[in-house]
GROMACS .gro file of C-alpha atoms in nm:
model
  286
    1MET     CA    1  -2.082   3.722   0.025
    2GLY     CA    2  -1.945   3.499   0.309
    3ILE     CA    3  -1.613   3.454   0.470
    4LEU     CA    4  -1.506   3.130   0.640
    5HIS     CA    5  -1.307   3.185   0.897
    6PRO     CA    6  -1.303   3.578   1.055
    7GLY     CA    7  -0.988   3.529   1.175
    8ALA     CA    8  -0.758   3.870   1.189
    9MET     CA    9  -0.737   3.835   0.855
   10GLY     CA   10  -1.026   3.699   0.762
   11ALA     CA   11  -1.292   3.952   1.030
   12GLN     CA   12  -1.074   4.245   0.895
   13VAL     CA   13  -1.102   4.166   0.483
   14ALA     CA   14  -1.479   4.089   0.518
   15ALA     CA   15  -1.556   4.403   0.677
   16GLN     CA   16  -1.378   4.564   0.334
   17ALA     CA   17  -1.592   4.422   0.176
   18GLY     CA   18  -1.932   4.550   0.405
   19VAL     CA   19  -1.808   4.898   0.325
   20ALA     CA   20  -1.843   4.782  -0.035
   21GLY     CA   21  -2.202   4.708   0.008
   22ALA     CA   22  -2.206   4.382   0.060
   23ARG     CA   23  -2.370   4.190   0.268
   24VAL     CA   24  -2.124   3.901   0.516
   25TRP     CA   25  -2.244   3.587   0.616
   26TRP     CA   26  -2.024   3.395   0.825
   27LEU     CA   27  -2.035   3.083   1.011
   28PRO     CA   28  -2.024   3.085   1.362
   29ASP     CA   29  -2.038   2.675   1.445
   30GLY     CA   30  -1.703   2.560   1.618
   31ARG     CA   31  -1.570   2.918   1.610
   32GLY     CA   32  -1.365   3.095   1.980
   33ALA     CA   33  -1.550   3.320   2.138
   34ALA     CA   34  -1.209   3.665   1.969
   35THR     CA   35  -1.374   3.519   1.612
   36ARG     CA   36  -1.729   3.607   1.789
   37ARG     CA   37  -1.628   3.923   1.921
   38ARG     CA   38  -1.464   4.015   1.593
   39ALA     CA   39  -1.697   3.911   1.345
   40ALA     CA   40  -1.968   4.146   1.515
   41ALA     CA   41  -1.733   4.452   1.534
   42ALA     CA   42  -1.761   4.381   1.130
   43GLY     CA   43  -2.126   4.370   1.091
   44LEU     CA   44  -2.105   4.003   0.992
   45GLN     CA   45  -2.441   3.830   0.972
   46PRO     CA   46  -2.423   3.473   1.204
   47ALA     CA   47  -2.562   3.140   0.956
   48ASP     CA   48  -2.707   2.887   1.070
   49GLY     CA   49  -2.515   2.592   0.931
   50ILE     CA   50  -2.293   2.550   0.706
   51GLY     CA   51  -2.557   2.473   0.420
   52GLN     CA   52  -2.781   2.814   0.443
   53LEU     CA   53  -2.420   3.010   0.413
   54THR     CA   54  -2.401   2.818   0.056
   55ALA     CA   55  -2.696   2.931  -0.027
   56ALA     CA   56  -2.739   3.263   0.085
   57CYS     CA   57  -2.392   3.369  -0.063
   58GLY     CA   58  -2.289   3.370  -0.426
   59LEU     CA   59  -1.960   3.453  -0.339
   60ILE     CA   60  -1.772   3.233  -0.051
   61LEU     CA   61  -1.352   3.410   0.067
   62SER     CA   62  -1.186   3.190   0.238
   63VAL     CA   63  -0.896   3.312   0.459
   64CYS     CA   64  -0.813   3.019   0.700
   65PRO     CA   65  -0.479   2.834   0.827
   66PRO     CA   66  -0.367   2.665   0.495
   67ALA     CA   67  -0.345   2.348   0.661
   68ALA     CA   68  -0.698   2.419   0.686
   69ALA     CA   69  -0.747   2.513   0.382
   70LEU     CA   70  -0.826   2.192   0.136
   71ASP     CA   71  -1.087   2.085   0.451
   72VAL     CA   72  -1.293   2.392   0.420
   73ALA     CA   73  -1.274   2.314   0.022
   74GLY     CA   74  -1.375   2.073   0.085
   75GLN     CA   75  -1.664   2.107   0.337
   76VAL     CA   76  -1.827   2.349   0.067
   77ALA     CA   77  -1.831   2.094  -0.231
   78ALA     CA   78  -2.015   1.888   0.033
   79ALA     CA   79  -2.374   2.144   0.097
   80GLY     CA   80  -2.345   2.175  -0.286
   81PHE     CA   81  -2.199   2.559  -0.361
   82ASP     CA   82  -2.198   2.592  -0.669
   83GLY     CA   83  -2.095   3.010  -0.718
   84VAL     CA   84  -1.751   3.155  -0.686
   85TYR     CA   85  -1.525   3.041  -0.401
   86VAL     CA   86  -1.186   3.236  -0.303
   87ASP     CA   87  -0.985   3.042  -0.154
   88ALA     CA   88  -0.764   3.313  -0.015
   89ASN     CA   89  -0.521   3.111   0.206
   90ALA     CA   90  -0.070   3.056   0.204
   91VAL     CA   91  -0.093   2.760   0.010
   92SER     CA   92   0.119   2.622  -0.296
   93PRO     CA   93   0.043   2.565  -0.649
   94ALA     CA   94   0.002   2.229  -0.643
   95ARG     CA   95  -0.234   2.273  -0.299
   96MET     CA   96  -0.442   2.501  -0.531
   97ALA     CA   97  -0.449   2.243  -0.775
   98GLU     CA   98  -0.606   1.946  -0.529
   99ILE     CA   99  -0.891   2.228  -0.401
  100GLY     CA  100  -0.974   2.255  -0.809
  101GLU     CA  101  -0.988   1.925  -0.829
  102VAL     CA  102  -1.278   1.915  -0.508
  103PHE     CA  103  -1.490   2.125  -0.693
  104ALA     CA  104  -1.456   1.986  -1.025
  105GLY     CA  105  -1.838   1.884  -1.119
  106THR     CA  106  -1.968   2.124  -0.809
  107GLY     CA  107  -2.084   2.382  -1.039
  108ALA     CA  108  -1.855   2.618  -0.805
  109THR     CA  109  -1.581   2.880  -1.035
  110LEU     CA  110  -1.292   2.863  -0.776
  111VAL     CA  111  -1.056   3.173  -0.786
  112ASP     CA  112  -0.698   3.231  -0.670
  113GLY     CA  113  -0.621   3.519  -0.369
  114GLY     CA  114  -0.360   3.597  -0.194
  115ILE     CA  115  -0.297   3.910   0.033
  116THR     CA  116  -0.051   4.034   0.091
  117GLY     CA  117   0.041   4.345   0.346
  118PRO     CA  118  -0.122   4.359   0.710
  119PRO     CA  119  -0.549   4.327   0.789
  120PRO     CA  120  -0.651   4.606   0.598
  121ARG     CA  121  -0.715   4.887   0.788
  122HIS     CA  122  -0.501   5.228   0.591
  123ALA     CA  123  -0.479   5.274   0.216
  124ASP     CA  124  -0.202   5.116   0.087
  125THR     CA  125  -0.067   4.854   0.238
  126THR     CA  126  -0.300   4.556   0.229
  127ARG     CA  127  -0.307   4.357  -0.215
  128LEU     CA  128  -0.558   4.075  -0.275
  129TYR     CA  129  -0.406   3.920  -0.573
  130LEU     CA  130  -0.653   3.706  -0.808
  131SER     CA  131  -0.574   3.438  -1.033
  132GLY     CA  132  -0.835   3.295  -1.267
  133ASP     CA  133  -1.153   3.287  -1.484
  134THR     CA  134  -1.240   3.642  -1.613
  135PRO     CA  135  -1.528   3.683  -1.513
  136ALA     CA  136  -1.539   3.525  -1.141
  137VAL     CA  137  -1.201   3.642  -1.116
  138GLU     CA  138  -1.332   4.108  -1.218
  139ARG     CA  139  -1.649   4.007  -0.961
  140VAL     CA  140  -1.386   3.946  -0.712
  141ARG     CA  141  -1.213   4.265  -0.809
  142ALA     CA  142  -1.513   4.463  -0.863
  143LEU     CA  143  -1.627   4.387  -0.511
  144PHE     CA  144  -1.339   4.559  -0.342
  145ALA     CA  145  -1.275   4.829  -0.571
  146GLY     CA  146  -1.233   5.196  -0.372
  147THR     CA  147  -1.160   4.972  -0.034
  148LEU     CA  148  -0.872   5.007   0.209
  149LEU     CA  149  -0.741   4.561   0.109
  150THR     CA  150  -0.663   4.699  -0.336
  151PRO     CA  151  -0.818   4.421  -0.581
  152VAL     CA  152  -0.507   4.288  -0.828
  153VAL     CA  153  -0.560   4.137  -1.114
  154LEU     CA  154  -0.285   3.807  -1.227
  155ALA     CA  155  -0.403   3.711  -1.682
  156GLY     CA  156  -0.329   3.318  -1.648
  157PRO     CA  157  -0.465   3.036  -1.443
  158VAL     CA  158  -0.537   3.015  -1.069
  159GLY     CA  159  -0.224   2.908  -0.905
  160ARG     CA  160  -0.041   3.232  -0.989
  161ALA     CA  161  -0.204   3.455  -0.697
  162SER     CA  162  -0.048   3.260  -0.475
  163ALA     CA  163   0.207   3.140  -0.619
  164LEU     CA  164   0.292   3.539  -0.544
  165LYS     CA  165   0.141   3.446  -0.226
  166LEU     CA  166   0.440   3.299  -0.119
  167SER     CA  167   0.656   3.411  -0.368
  168PHE     CA  168   0.646   3.740  -0.136
  169ALA     CA  169   0.634   3.511   0.164
  170ALA     CA  170   0.977   3.314   0.171
  171TYR     CA  171   1.171   3.648   0.155
  172ASN     CA  172   0.972   3.810   0.383
  173LYS     CA  173   0.893   3.612   0.671
  174ILE     CA  174   1.185   3.392   0.600
  175SER     CA  175   1.340   3.707   0.716
  176TYR     CA  176   1.266   3.624   1.124
  177ALA     CA  177   1.398   3.339   1.133
  178LEU     CA  178   1.682   3.431   0.981
  179ALA     CA  179   1.696   3.741   1.230
  180ALA     CA  180   1.609   3.561   1.623
  181HIS     CA  181   1.900   3.255   1.436
  182ALA     CA  182   2.142   3.546   1.390
  183CYS     CA  183   2.009   3.692   1.754
  184ALA     CA  184   2.009   3.381   1.940
  185LEU     CA  185   2.382   3.266   1.760
  186ALA     CA  186   2.522   3.619   1.885
  187ASP     CA  187   2.317   3.587   2.243
  188GLY     CA  188   2.552   3.256   2.277
  189HIS     CA  189   2.822   3.422   2.271
  190ASP     CA  190   2.784   3.733   2.456
  191VAL     CA  191   2.712   3.985   2.160
  192LEU     CA  192   2.375   4.086   2.118
  193ASP     CA  193   2.406   4.419   2.245
  194GLU     CA  194   2.628   4.443   1.956
  195LEU     CA  195   2.503   4.294   1.680
  196LEU     CA  196   2.183   4.471   1.740
  197GLU     CA  197   2.379   4.818   1.791
  198LEU     CA  198   2.542   4.689   1.379
  199ALA     CA  199   2.215   4.589   1.272
  200GLY     CA  200   2.118   4.983   1.360
  201GLN     CA  201   2.380   5.099   1.193
  202LEU     CA  202   2.352   4.897   0.862
  203LEU     CA  203   2.075   4.734   0.817
  204PRO     CA  204   1.788   5.016   0.971
  205GLY     CA  205   1.405   4.825   0.970
  206THR     CA  206   1.476   4.530   0.985
  207PRO     CA  207   1.414   4.238   1.227
  208LEU     CA  208   1.768   4.239   1.308
  209ALA     CA  209   1.764   4.544   1.388
  210ARG     CA  210   1.354   4.623   1.610
  211PRO     CA  211   1.368   4.358   1.882
  212GLY     CA  212   1.022   4.481   1.892
  213GLN     CA  213   0.960   4.419   1.518
  214LEU     CA  214   1.089   4.080   1.510
  215ALA     CA  215   0.903   4.016   1.833
  216GLY     CA  216   0.589   4.005   1.671
  217ALA     CA  217   0.610   3.699   1.491
  218GLY     CA  218   0.644   3.488   1.770
  219PRO     CA  219   0.199   3.508   1.771
  220ARG     CA  220   0.226   3.410   1.474
  221ALA     CA  221   0.415   3.190   1.419
  222TRP     CA  222   0.141   2.905   1.440
  223ARG     CA  223   0.022   3.027   1.146
  224TRP     CA  224   0.376   3.135   0.987
  225GLU     CA  225   0.478   2.726   1.079
  226PRO     CA  226   0.217   2.604   0.791
  227GLU     CA  227   0.270   2.879   0.545
  228MET     CA  228   0.629   2.700   0.499
  229ARG     CA  229   0.562   2.371   0.488
  230GLU     CA  230   0.368   2.508   0.185
  231ILE     CA  231   0.683   2.725   0.091
  232ALA     CA  232   0.888   2.413   0.015
  233ARG     CA  233   0.635   2.287  -0.154
  234ALA     CA  234   0.607   2.576  -0.396
  235LEU     CA  235   0.994   2.595  -0.422
  236GLU     CA  236   1.042   2.204  -0.511
  237GLY     CA  237   0.787   2.232  -0.771
  238ALA     CA  238   1.032   2.481  -0.927
  239GLY     CA  239   1.260   2.198  -0.949
  240VAL     CA  240   1.473   2.457  -0.582
  241PRO     CA  241   1.479   2.240  -0.260
  242GLY     CA  242   1.272   2.310   0.016
  243THR     CA  243   1.436   2.218   0.300
  244PHE     CA  244   1.537   2.654   0.326
  245ALA     CA  245   1.197   2.729   0.392
  246GLU     CA  246   1.172   2.349   0.592
  247ALA     CA  247   1.407   2.499   0.830
  248ALA     CA  248   1.187   2.846   0.947
  249ALA     CA  249   0.886   2.615   0.978
  250ALA     CA  250   1.091   2.443   1.219
  251THR     CA  251   1.156   2.800   1.392
  252PHE     CA  252   0.840   2.876   1.386
  253GLU     CA  253   0.735   2.551   1.531
  254ARG     CA  254   0.930   2.614   1.839
  255TRP     CA  255   0.680   2.935   1.916
  256ASP     CA  256   0.456   2.778   1.845
  257GLY     CA  257   0.307   2.779   2.281
  258HIS     CA  258   0.300   3.225   2.210
  259LYS     CA  259   0.033   3.212   2.043
  260ASP     CA  260  -0.173   3.565   1.968
  261ASP     CA  261   0.014   3.571   2.311
  262ASP     CA  262   0.100   4.015   2.155
  263THR     CA  263   0.311   4.060   2.522
  264VAL     CA  264   0.591   3.809   2.441
  265SER     CA  265   0.970   3.932   2.392
  266ALA     CA  266   1.207   3.879   2.152
  267GLY     CA  267   1.459   3.833   2.435
  268GLU     CA  268   1.128   3.498   2.470
  269LEU     CA  269   1.180   3.419   2.138
  270ILE     CA  270   1.533   3.344   2.099
  271ALA     CA  271   1.566   3.189   2.405
  272ASP     CA  272   1.315   2.950   2.219
  273LEU     CA  273   1.594   2.888   2.016
  274ARG     CA  274   1.770   2.782   2.236
  275ALA     CA  275   1.605   2.601   2.450
  276ASP     CA  276   1.699   2.225   2.415
  277ARG     CA  277   1.446   2.017   2.372
  278ARG     CA  278   1.573   1.708   2.485
  279THR     CA  279   1.603   1.567   2.821
  280ASP     CA  280   1.917   1.325   2.857
  281GLY     CA  281   1.880   1.271   2.486
  282VAL     CA  282   1.492   1.131   2.441
  283PRO     CA  283   1.295   1.376   2.314
  284GLU     CA  284   1.031   1.557   2.503
  285GLU     CA  285   0.712   1.519   2.500
  286ASP     CA  286   0.450   1.787   2.340
   0.00000   0.00000   0.00000
């Protein structure tokens, strides 16, 4: 099996395939030191290039930022891959259809995958939803059966797993943006402490009631922002306005500077929402 690319989620997914007995390859080209450490810790086998990886693997799993999903699929297709390609990225059904067009006529079989939950380190926390070609889906399901990544098969075509993944993310991740905006409103009127106390009583366990939980959105916001764009596209495909998701994307974009920074606090994220990004009416440069 091949994994593109072993980020925080992909490395743990690949590790579960290794636990199941698969030899897992990855592509070091262009990857940073953190990715290399994750790959080594997961016991992944480095490939010399995309050609070696596609030749060595009958199954390739793509777990990358949504904005890169189509490009990664194109690289694999151009390398002549003719096995099972699992796109497990947070993309809309329409984007998944575009990825399907990339593989049309190549001999490869596309499986739609949707991962929900945190990186799989504990039982019953993380699911991999699968839809598409039945024999190919069964091959992926069998690979992860009995591991910490629970495969769940959805009957039907490519696109169903992605739709379910984005539907869940629309509620789960946008709730962080809502909590941050509520806190920023309260902070602006000097009632933040009172809001947090009220939320603790009436909404325990939510990002609004738990600032530490809210802070966890900061390091991941750079990935969540393009995911919100995909959710907006999926909403529009269902005849629903995508403006709500676009607004959440704009919120997460404000936190781009906290990429992979596990030390960021909820207070810093709230301050980022209140910060004026304009100087004398002119947008600041990135």
